[in-house]
Structure formats: C-alpha cells, structure tokens
Amino acid sequence: MSDKTHSKVWDYFTKGPTGEAVCNACAASVSQGSSRQKTRNTTNLWQHLRLRHNEAYVESQRQALHEAQRKAEALTKKTIQPTLEQVIDRNTKWNLNDPRTKELDKLIVEMIATDILPYAVVEGQGFKRVLAVAEHRYPQKSEKYFRTQLMGEVYSQVANRVKQLLSVENAGSSIAFTTDCWSGSTEALMSLTAHFIDKNWERVQVVLNVKAMFGSHTGEYIAETFLNLLKEWDIDTQRVHLVLRDSGANMIKGMRLAEMPGLSLSRTSWLKGVEHRETDTVG
Ligand SMILES: [Zn+2]
C-alpha cells in the first residue's frame, strides 16, 4: 500500500467514485495533482485543509508531531537506555562464583601455563592496570590463589592428555628418554623427556618432569627417582627403548641399577652432533 493512501490527510477526505478526493467537511472535490495513480500526491489536499479548515489542519499537525516524538522515545529506550539491573551490574564487582569471574580465572591460569609465566605476573602493576581497564568488575586475585586453587586442575588436564600421548595405542611399544641432572646452590633437579614416533609417524618429544631431588644424588637415588617417574606416567619399564644421559658416574650407575638401557652423550659430541657409546664401567 502506498504512503499516499496511508497519509493522515485521508482522515479529512474520502475517495469519490471516480477516484477524486472529496472533503469530509465541505464536500469539495479536490484534485490530487494527476489523473495517474502513481503521480498523485496530497499537496492540494493539505493546502485545502490548511486554508479552509485551519483548526483541523493544526490539530493534525500536532498529532503528527506527537506521534513522531513517541516513536523516537520508544526507539531510544529500546536501543540505549539500560535497565536498572544493567546499571547496577555495570558498577558492581563480580563475586567469586560468577561464571564471568570463573571464565577469566581460567583464562589467566591457562595463560600462566601456556606462556610459562611466573605466578607473580598476576600481581604485577602492568597486569593489574590492563585488567582494571579491560574489566573493572573482575575481582583480581593473588598469585597464591592461582598457584594453590587453580593450577592443580590445569595440571591434571594436561597430564591426562600427555598420558594419552604416551599410551601404547599412540606411542607404540618403544619410548626413548633423555634425562639430565642439574644442581644449583640450594636445590637439584632431574629432567625426563620422552621421545617417540606416534601412530601418524610423527616424531614427538614431551618433557615429562623436572623433578626436585633431595639428599645426595647417588646411583641408588637416581634409579629410584627414574623408576618412580615411569610409574607416575604409567610407562611400563619394558617399553623403555633407550635412556640417553650424561656420563656422570652416579647417572651411569643409576641406569644400571634401574636395569635401563643407558647411553651417554658427552657435551662435545652434542656440539658436533655425533653420539658415541661409552662402556658402563664406572659405579
Ligand atoms: Zn473542505
């Protein structure tokens, strides 16, 4: 339906039998400007109303203005005016169990793990500033919260995934390992990395542990630590194809006691990229 037949002016006119406009008030026939439907317009009708029935004309203009204002207000309310609930929510800190808090907690702890960041990053001024602007409703946490409350869950998820990778179904019956011990002034660490070819014939390398060592690092202690690590990752000793290690006497002895097929790789041969076997005579 065209706007011409919809026009408010038709509240004051009626269409005559031959399509002409007949004034309701004075029965005058008023031209619509053209005999063709498409080019007809309401200019003459409005003019007739304004000149002959001015009171009705003013009233129709007043109604039109009122209607336009009402529509504009409704649109404003709908698009930009927030509800009271939204206003309050915008200015209130989320509580700890709010799903939005939990979502951000999760993303932050995963960021720490994925980017290998120190927990202290969450207490840094720079991080706090970014977060305060990005989402001031998020209740910021201490590093301890992420370390003690949240990282455990991330660790077990990753560990389960690593166990899947190491399973016989994916890694086959043989896994090779590299291991090394590192001694600092206050602590010592033992690393264990698994190497295998997966079911898609892709070479895979997974760092399984960097284990803190206590007491003196005797061959017995190393053997026990190594076997415990295998157990922790559900790896049967029968699947150990080779353990590549340094040529320290305690390491050689440890692998012998654990009955693991050990092989040394000296630092110089690392550099040359050439491996060389050593006879396990020490220990
Ligand atoms: Zn009239």
mmCIF file of C-alpha atoms and ligand atoms in Angstrom:
data_model
loop_
_atom_site.group_PDB
_atom_site.id
_atom_site.type_symbol
_atom_site.label_atom_id
_atom_site.label_comp_id
_atom_site.label_asym_id
_atom_site.label_seq_id
_atom_site.Cartn_x
_atom_site.Cartn_y
_atom_site.Cartn_z
ATOM 1 C CA MET A 1 0.000 0.000 0.000
ATOM 2 C CA SER A 2 1.415 3.392 -0.921
ATOM 3 C CA ASP A 3 2.014 6.250 1.502
ATOM 4 C CA LYS A 4 -0.440 8.382 -0.466
ATOM 5 C CA THR A 5 -3.424 6.306 0.620
ATOM 6 C CA HIS A 6 -1.923 5.987 4.112
ATOM 7 C CA SER A 7 -1.473 9.718 4.606
ATOM 8 C CA LYS A 8 -3.160 11.257 7.644
ATOM 9 C CA VAL A 9 -4.846 13.717 5.278
ATOM 10 C CA TRP A 10 -7.299 10.945 4.401
ATOM 11 C CA ASP A 11 -8.786 11.368 7.893
ATOM 12 C CA TYR A 12 -10.323 14.506 6.365
ATOM 13 C CA PHE A 13 -11.079 13.293 2.833
ATOM 14 C CA THR A 14 -12.916 10.429 1.250
ATOM 15 C CA LYS A 15 -12.290 8.915 -2.157
ATOM 16 C CA GLY A 16 -15.082 9.632 -4.575
ATOM 17 C CA PRO A 17 -16.485 7.123 -7.097
ATOM 18 C CA THR A 18 -14.066 8.219 -9.828
ATOM 19 C CA GLY A 19 -11.022 8.378 -7.567
ATOM 20 C CA GLU A 20 -11.269 12.076 -6.690
ATOM 21 C CA ALA A 21 -10.753 13.370 -3.130
ATOM 22 C CA VAL A 22 -13.898 14.714 -1.503
ATOM 23 C CA CYS A 23 -13.558 16.900 1.598
ATOM 24 C CA ASN A 24 -15.474 15.450 4.557
ATOM 25 C CA ALA A 25 -16.171 18.900 5.960
ATOM 26 C CA CYS A 26 -17.345 20.863 2.924
ATOM 27 C CA ALA A 27 -17.830 18.159 0.258
ATOM 28 C CA ALA A 28 -15.485 19.986 -2.158
ATOM 29 C CA SER A 29 -13.771 17.838 -4.734
ATOM 30 C CA VAL A 30 -10.009 18.388 -4.586
ATOM 31 C CA SER A 31 -7.518 17.406 -7.265
ATOM 32 C CA GLN A 32 -4.681 15.021 -6.362
ATOM 33 C CA GLY A 33 -2.434 16.661 -8.964
ATOM 34 C CA SER A 34 -2.622 13.964 -11.577
ATOM 35 C CA SER A 35 -5.021 11.512 -13.124
ATOM 36 C CA ARG A 36 -2.412 8.752 -12.902
ATOM 37 C CA GLN A 37 -2.334 6.793 -9.641
ATOM 38 C CA LYS A 38 1.476 6.811 -9.460
ATOM 39 C CA THR A 39 1.952 10.563 -9.729
ATOM 40 C CA ARG A 40 -0.931 11.620 -7.499
ATOM 41 C CA ASN A 41 0.028 13.494 -4.333
ATOM 42 C CA THR A 42 -1.569 15.025 -1.266
ATOM 43 C CA THR A 43 -0.221 18.588 -1.661
ATOM 44 C CA ASN A 44 -3.578 20.070 -2.731
ATOM 45 C CA LEU A 45 -5.416 18.169 -0.047
ATOM 46 C CA TRP A 46 -3.190 19.517 2.733
ATOM 47 C CA GLN A 47 -3.481 23.003 1.256
ATOM 48 C CA HIS A 48 -7.286 22.753 1.200
ATOM 49 C CA LEU A 49 -7.276 21.655 4.810
ATOM 50 C CA ARG A 50 -4.885 24.429 5.847
ATOM 51 C CA LEU A 51 -6.776 27.205 4.072
ATOM 52 C CA ARG A 52 -10.372 26.103 4.569
ATOM 53 C CA HIS A 53 -10.333 24.141 7.796
ATOM 54 C CA ASN A 54 -7.353 25.526 9.654
ATOM 55 C CA GLU A 55 -8.356 24.231 13.087
ATOM 56 C CA ALA A 56 -8.422 20.645 11.773
ATOM 57 C CA TYR A 57 -5.138 21.259 9.976
ATOM 58 C CA VAL A 58 -3.379 22.495 13.160
ATOM 59 C CA GLU A 59 -4.740 19.532 15.110
ATOM 60 C CA SER A 60 -3.485 17.063 12.502
ATOM 61 C CA GLN A 61 -0.012 18.642 12.614
ATOM 62 C CA ARG A 62 0.004 18.477 16.416
ATOM 63 C CA GLN A 63 -0.922 14.786 16.316
ATOM 64 C CA ALA A 64 1.761 14.052 13.728
ATOM 65 C CA LEU A 65 4.418 15.735 15.861
ATOM 66 C CA HIS A 66 3.287 13.881 18.964
ATOM 67 C CA GLU A 67 3.401 10.549 17.110
ATOM 68 C CA ALA A 68 6.928 11.246 15.816
ATOM 69 C CA GLN A 69 8.138 12.112 19.323
ATOM 70 C CA ARG A 70 6.567 8.966 20.757
ATOM 71 C CA LYS A 71 8.303 6.803 18.139
ATOM 72 C CA ALA A 72 11.665 8.467 18.756
ATOM 73 C CA GLU A 73 11.375 7.948 22.513
ATOM 74 C CA ALA A 74 10.474 4.293 22.108
ATOM 75 C CA LEU A 75 13.470 3.774 19.854
ATOM 76 C CA THR A 76 15.814 5.483 22.320
ATOM 77 C CA LYS A 77 14.552 3.372 25.201
ATOM 78 C CA LYS A 78 14.959 0.203 23.184
ATOM 79 C CA THR A 79 18.464 0.897 21.910
ATOM 80 C CA ILE A 80 20.439 2.796 24.506
ATOM 81 C CA GLN A 81 18.585 3.104 27.736
ATOM 82 C CA PRO A 82 19.840 0.329 30.054
ATOM 83 C CA THR A 83 17.604 -1.326 32.596
ATOM 84 C CA LEU A 84 18.161 -0.608 36.288
ATOM 85 C CA GLU A 85 19.539 -4.128 36.637
ATOM 86 C CA GLN A 86 22.116 -3.439 33.922
ATOM 87 C CA VAL A 87 23.160 -0.174 35.544
ATOM 88 C CA ILE A 88 23.752 -1.910 38.863
ATOM 89 C CA ASP A 89 25.603 -4.807 37.215
ATOM 90 C CA ARG A 90 27.881 -2.392 35.368
ATOM 91 C CA ASN A 91 29.124 -0.949 38.635
ATOM 92 C CA THR A 92 29.258 -3.988 40.877
ATOM 93 C CA LYS A 93 32.269 -6.273 41.301
ATOM 94 C CA TRP A 94 31.508 -9.828 40.287
ATOM 95 C CA ASN A 95 31.541 -12.325 43.109
ATOM 96 C CA LEU A 96 33.936 -15.271 43.127
ATOM 97 C CA ASN A 97 31.374 -17.749 41.820
ATOM 98 C CA ASP A 98 30.112 -15.576 38.980
ATOM 99 C CA PRO A 99 30.572 -17.541 35.727
ATOM 100 C CA ARG A 100 32.285 -14.462 34.262
ATOM 101 C CA THR A 101 34.809 -14.452 37.139
ATOM 102 C CA LYS A 102 35.453 -18.147 36.631
ATOM 103 C CA GLU A 103 35.911 -17.741 32.902
ATOM 104 C CA LEU A 104 38.570 -15.064 33.407
ATOM 105 C CA ASP A 105 40.243 -17.059 36.221
ATOM 106 C CA LYS A 106 40.502 -19.994 33.844
ATOM 107 C CA LEU A 107 41.941 -17.907 31.021
ATOM 108 C CA ILE A 108 44.528 -16.330 33.325
ATOM 109 C CA VAL A 109 45.736 -19.607 34.846
ATOM 110 C CA GLU A 110 45.927 -21.130 31.360
ATOM 111 C CA MET A 111 47.901 -18.087 30.214
ATOM 112 C CA ILE A 112 50.406 -18.680 33.043
ATOM 113 C CA ALA A 113 50.784 -22.316 31.981
ATOM 114 C CA THR A 114 50.808 -21.779 28.220
ATOM 115 C CA ASP A 115 53.236 -18.873 28.205
ATOM 116 C CA ILE A 116 55.330 -20.400 31.046
ATOM 117 C CA LEU A 117 54.983 -17.259 33.162
ATOM 118 C CA PRO A 118 55.777 -16.881 36.859
ATOM 119 C CA TYR A 119 52.656 -16.809 39.061
ATOM 120 C CA ALA A 120 53.753 -13.362 40.238
ATOM 121 C CA VAL A 121 52.673 -11.945 36.870
ATOM 122 C CA VAL A 122 49.128 -11.548 38.271
ATOM 123 C CA GLU A 123 50.406 -9.237 40.993
ATOM 124 C CA GLY A 124 52.413 -7.042 38.630
ATOM 125 C CA GLN A 125 51.308 -3.419 38.292
ATOM 126 C CA GLY A 126 51.130 -3.633 34.497
ATOM 127 C CA PHE A 127 48.874 -6.701 34.500
ATOM 128 C CA LYS A 128 46.596 -5.188 37.154
ATOM 129 C CA ARG A 129 46.235 -1.955 35.190
ATOM 130 C CA VAL A 130 45.320 -3.735 31.965
ATOM 131 C CA LEU A 131 42.764 -5.897 33.747
ATOM 132 C CA ALA A 132 41.249 -2.968 35.678
ATOM 133 C CA VAL A 133 40.516 -1.158 32.423
ATOM 134 C CA ALA A 134 39.528 -4.217 30.399
ATOM 135 C CA GLU A 135 37.116 -5.470 33.084
ATOM 136 C CA HIS A 136 36.921 -3.500 36.310
ATOM 137 C CA ARG A 137 34.249 -5.823 37.686
ATOM 138 C CA TYR A 138 36.621 -8.794 37.776
ATOM 139 C CA PRO A 139 37.853 -9.390 41.335
ATOM 140 C CA GLN A 140 41.625 -9.645 40.974
ATOM 141 C CA LYS A 141 43.424 -12.441 42.813
ATOM 142 C CA SER A 142 46.753 -13.092 44.495
ATOM 143 C CA GLU A 143 49.390 -15.308 42.892
ATOM 144 C CA LYS A 144 48.730 -17.799 45.690
ATOM 145 C CA TYR A 145 45.129 -18.208 44.535
ATOM 146 C CA PHE A 146 46.216 -19.267 41.042
ATOM 147 C CA ARG A 147 49.053 -21.427 42.388
ATOM 148 C CA THR A 148 47.097 -23.298 45.057
ATOM 149 C CA GLN A 149 43.454 -23.171 43.890
ATOM 150 C CA LEU A 150 43.552 -23.306 40.124
ATOM 151 C CA MET A 151 46.778 -24.742 38.728
ATOM 152 C CA GLY A 152 46.088 -28.254 40.048
ATOM 153 C CA GLU A 153 43.139 -28.636 37.684
ATOM 154 C CA VAL A 154 45.138 -27.380 34.706
ATOM 155 C CA TYR A 155 47.977 -29.747 35.589
ATOM 156 C CA SER A 156 45.753 -32.814 35.740
ATOM 157 C CA GLN A 157 44.114 -31.951 32.431
ATOM 158 C CA VAL A 158 47.483 -31.589 30.722
ATOM 159 C CA ALA A 159 48.843 -34.693 32.469
ATOM 160 C CA ASN A 160 45.889 -36.771 31.251
ATOM 161 C CA ARG A 161 46.486 -35.561 27.724
ATOM 162 C CA VAL A 162 50.206 -36.434 27.996
ATOM 163 C CA LYS A 163 49.300 -39.908 29.282
ATOM 164 C CA GLN A 164 47.122 -40.371 26.203
ATOM 165 C CA LEU A 165 50.075 -39.364 24.028
ATOM 166 C CA LEU A 166 52.311 -41.871 25.822
ATOM 167 C CA SER A 167 49.814 -44.731 25.613
ATOM 168 C CA VAL A 168 50.727 -47.866 23.664
ATOM 169 C CA GLU A 169 47.895 -47.043 21.243
ATOM 170 C CA ASN A 170 49.553 -43.761 20.294
ATOM 171 C CA ALA A 171 53.261 -44.161 21.059
ATOM 172 C CA GLY A 172 53.683 -47.844 20.301
ATOM 173 C CA SER A 173 55.771 -50.247 22.342
ATOM 174 C CA SER A 174 59.039 -48.265 22.388
ATOM 175 C CA ILE A 175 59.809 -44.932 24.013
ATOM 176 C CA ALA A 176 63.278 -43.375 24.295
ATOM 177 C CA PHE A 177 64.212 -40.931 27.038
ATOM 178 C CA THR A 178 66.712 -38.210 27.674
ATOM 179 C CA THR A 179 67.490 -37.234 31.230
ATOM 180 C CA ASP A 180 69.838 -34.874 32.982
ATOM 181 C CA CYS A 181 70.541 -33.662 36.495
ATOM 182 C CA TRP A 182 71.115 -30.076 37.372
ATOM 183 C CA SER A 183 72.462 -28.843 40.695
ATOM 184 C CA GLY A 184 72.018 -25.301 41.904
ATOM 185 C CA SER A 185 73.198 -23.747 45.159
ATOM 186 C CA THR A 186 70.011 -24.637 47.047
ATOM 187 C CA GLU A 187 68.295 -27.343 45.015
ATOM 188 C CA ALA A 188 68.819 -30.012 42.405
ATOM 189 C CA LEU A 189 66.546 -31.033 39.556
ATOM 190 C CA MET A 190 66.216 -34.100 37.385
ATOM 191 C CA SER A 191 64.644 -33.809 33.975
ATOM 192 C CA LEU A 192 62.961 -36.533 31.978
ATOM 193 C CA THR A 193 61.943 -36.138 28.347
ATOM 194 C CA ALA A 194 60.180 -38.836 26.315
ATOM 195 C CA HIS A 195 60.785 -39.285 22.583
ATOM 196 C CA PHE A 196 58.714 -41.484 20.315
ATOM 197 C CA ILE A 197 57.107 -41.890 16.914
ATOM 198 C CA ASP A 198 53.320 -41.611 17.169
ATOM 199 C CA LYS A 199 50.676 -43.557 15.257
ATOM 200 C CA ASN A 200 50.799 -40.975 12.449
ATOM 201 C CA TRP A 201 54.552 -41.496 12.112
ATOM 202 C CA GLU A 202 55.242 -38.054 13.541
ATOM 203 C CA ARG A 203 58.237 -37.579 15.817
ATOM 204 C CA VAL A 204 57.053 -36.437 19.270
ATOM 205 C CA GLN A 205 59.025 -35.077 22.200
ATOM 206 C CA VAL A 206 57.420 -34.466 25.597
ATOM 207 C CA VAL A 207 59.077 -33.029 28.705
ATOM 208 C CA LEU A 208 57.573 -35.186 31.450
ATOM 209 C CA ASN A 209 59.184 -33.823 34.566
ATOM 210 C CA VAL A 210 61.631 -31.501 36.100
ATOM 211 C CA LYS A 211 61.763 -33.246 39.449
ATOM 212 C CA ALA A 212 63.298 -31.745 42.575
ATOM 213 C CA MET A 213 65.900 -34.072 44.090
ATOM 214 C CA PHE A 214 66.650 -34.246 47.797
ATOM 215 C CA GLY A 215 69.624 -35.759 49.580
ATOM 216 C CA SER A 216 72.803 -36.822 47.824
ATOM 217 C CA HIS A 217 72.404 -37.923 44.236
ATOM 218 C CA THR A 218 73.696 -41.419 44.475
ATOM 219 C CA GLY A 219 73.135 -44.019 41.775
ATOM 220 C CA GLU A 220 70.532 -45.662 44.045
ATOM 221 C CA TYR A 221 68.642 -42.389 44.445
ATOM 222 C CA ILE A 222 68.691 -41.708 40.709
ATOM 223 C CA ALA A 223 67.485 -45.234 39.921
ATOM 224 C CA GLU A 224 64.598 -44.878 42.374
ATOM 225 C CA THR A 225 63.622 -41.419 41.095
ATOM 226 C CA PHE A 226 63.707 -42.586 37.467
ATOM 227 C CA LEU A 227 61.558 -45.663 38.133
ATOM 228 C CA ASN A 228 59.064 -43.577 40.118
ATOM 229 C CA LEU A 229 58.758 -41.155 37.211
ATOM 230 C CA LEU A 230 57.999 -44.007 34.806
ATOM 231 C CA LYS A 231 55.346 -45.271 37.204
ATOM 232 C CA GLU A 232 53.856 -41.808 37.562
ATOM 233 C CA TRP A 233 53.355 -41.651 33.788
ATOM 234 C CA ASP A 234 52.044 -45.223 33.505
ATOM 235 C CA ILE A 235 55.024 -46.311 31.393
ATOM 236 C CA ASP A 236 55.937 -49.978 31.677
ATOM 237 C CA THR A 237 59.734 -50.479 32.036
ATOM 238 C CA GLN A 238 59.530 -52.979 29.145
ATOM 239 C CA ARG A 239 58.723 -50.070 26.794
ATOM 240 C CA VAL A 240 61.932 -48.160 27.572
ATOM 241 C CA HIS A 241 63.960 -48.416 24.407
ATOM 242 C CA LEU A 242 66.884 -46.252 25.458
ATOM 243 C CA VAL A 243 67.851 -43.677 28.074
ATOM 244 C CA LEU A 244 70.222 -41.042 26.800
ATOM 245 C CA ARG A 245 72.125 -39.491 29.743
ATOM 246 C CA ASP A 246 75.318 -37.699 30.629
ATOM 247 C CA SER A 247 78.377 -39.719 31.582
ATOM 248 C CA GLY A 248 78.385 -38.853 35.293
ATOM 249 C CA ALA A 249 79.271 -41.905 37.404
ATOM 250 C CA ASN A 250 76.065 -41.632 39.503
ATOM 251 C CA MET A 251 73.903 -41.379 36.393
ATOM 252 C CA ILE A 252 75.558 -44.408 34.772
ATOM 253 C CA LYS A 253 75.160 -46.398 37.961
ATOM 254 C CA GLY A 254 71.563 -45.244 38.404
ATOM 255 C CA MET A 255 70.530 -46.522 34.983
ATOM 256 C CA ARG A 256 72.344 -49.794 35.541
ATOM 257 C CA LEU A 257 70.572 -50.331 38.874
ATOM 258 C CA ALA A 258 67.244 -49.480 37.278
ATOM 259 C CA GLU A 259 68.105 -52.004 34.553
ATOM 260 C CA MET A 260 67.603 -49.401 31.844
ATOM 261 C CA PRO A 261 69.420 -49.463 28.518
ATOM 262 C CA GLY A 262 71.592 -46.366 29.007
ATOM 263 C CA LEU A 263 73.675 -44.468 26.506
ATOM 264 C CA SER A 264 75.971 -41.480 27.101
ATOM 265 C CA LEU A 265 76.153 -38.379 25.059
ATOM 266 C CA SER A 266 79.108 -36.197 26.041
ATOM 267 C CA ARG A 267 78.934 -32.437 25.782
ATOM 268 C CA THR A 268 81.485 -32.277 22.991
ATOM 269 C CA SER A 269 79.601 -34.812 20.914
ATOM 270 C CA TRP A 270 76.384 -32.828 21.485
ATOM 271 C CA LEU A 271 78.170 -29.898 19.896
ATOM 272 C CA LYS A 272 79.382 -31.987 16.987
ATOM 273 C CA GLY A 273 76.014 -33.664 16.737
ATOM 274 C CA VAL A 274 77.685 -37.048 16.969
ATOM 275 C CA GLU A 275 76.795 -39.573 19.607
ATOM 276 C CA HIS A 276 79.247 -42.045 20.974
ATOM 277 C CA ARG A 277 78.818 -45.038 23.154
ATOM 278 C CA GLU A 278 80.620 -45.449 26.422
ATOM 279 C CA THR A 279 81.189 -48.606 28.295
ATOM 280 C CA ASP A 280 79.455 -48.592 31.627
ATOM 281 C CA THR A 281 82.447 -49.374 33.746
ATOM 282 C CA VAL A 282 82.027 -46.693 36.366
ATOM 283 C CA GLY A 283 79.999 -47.100 39.560
HETATM 284 ZN ZN ZN B 1 -13.367 21.423 2.733
#
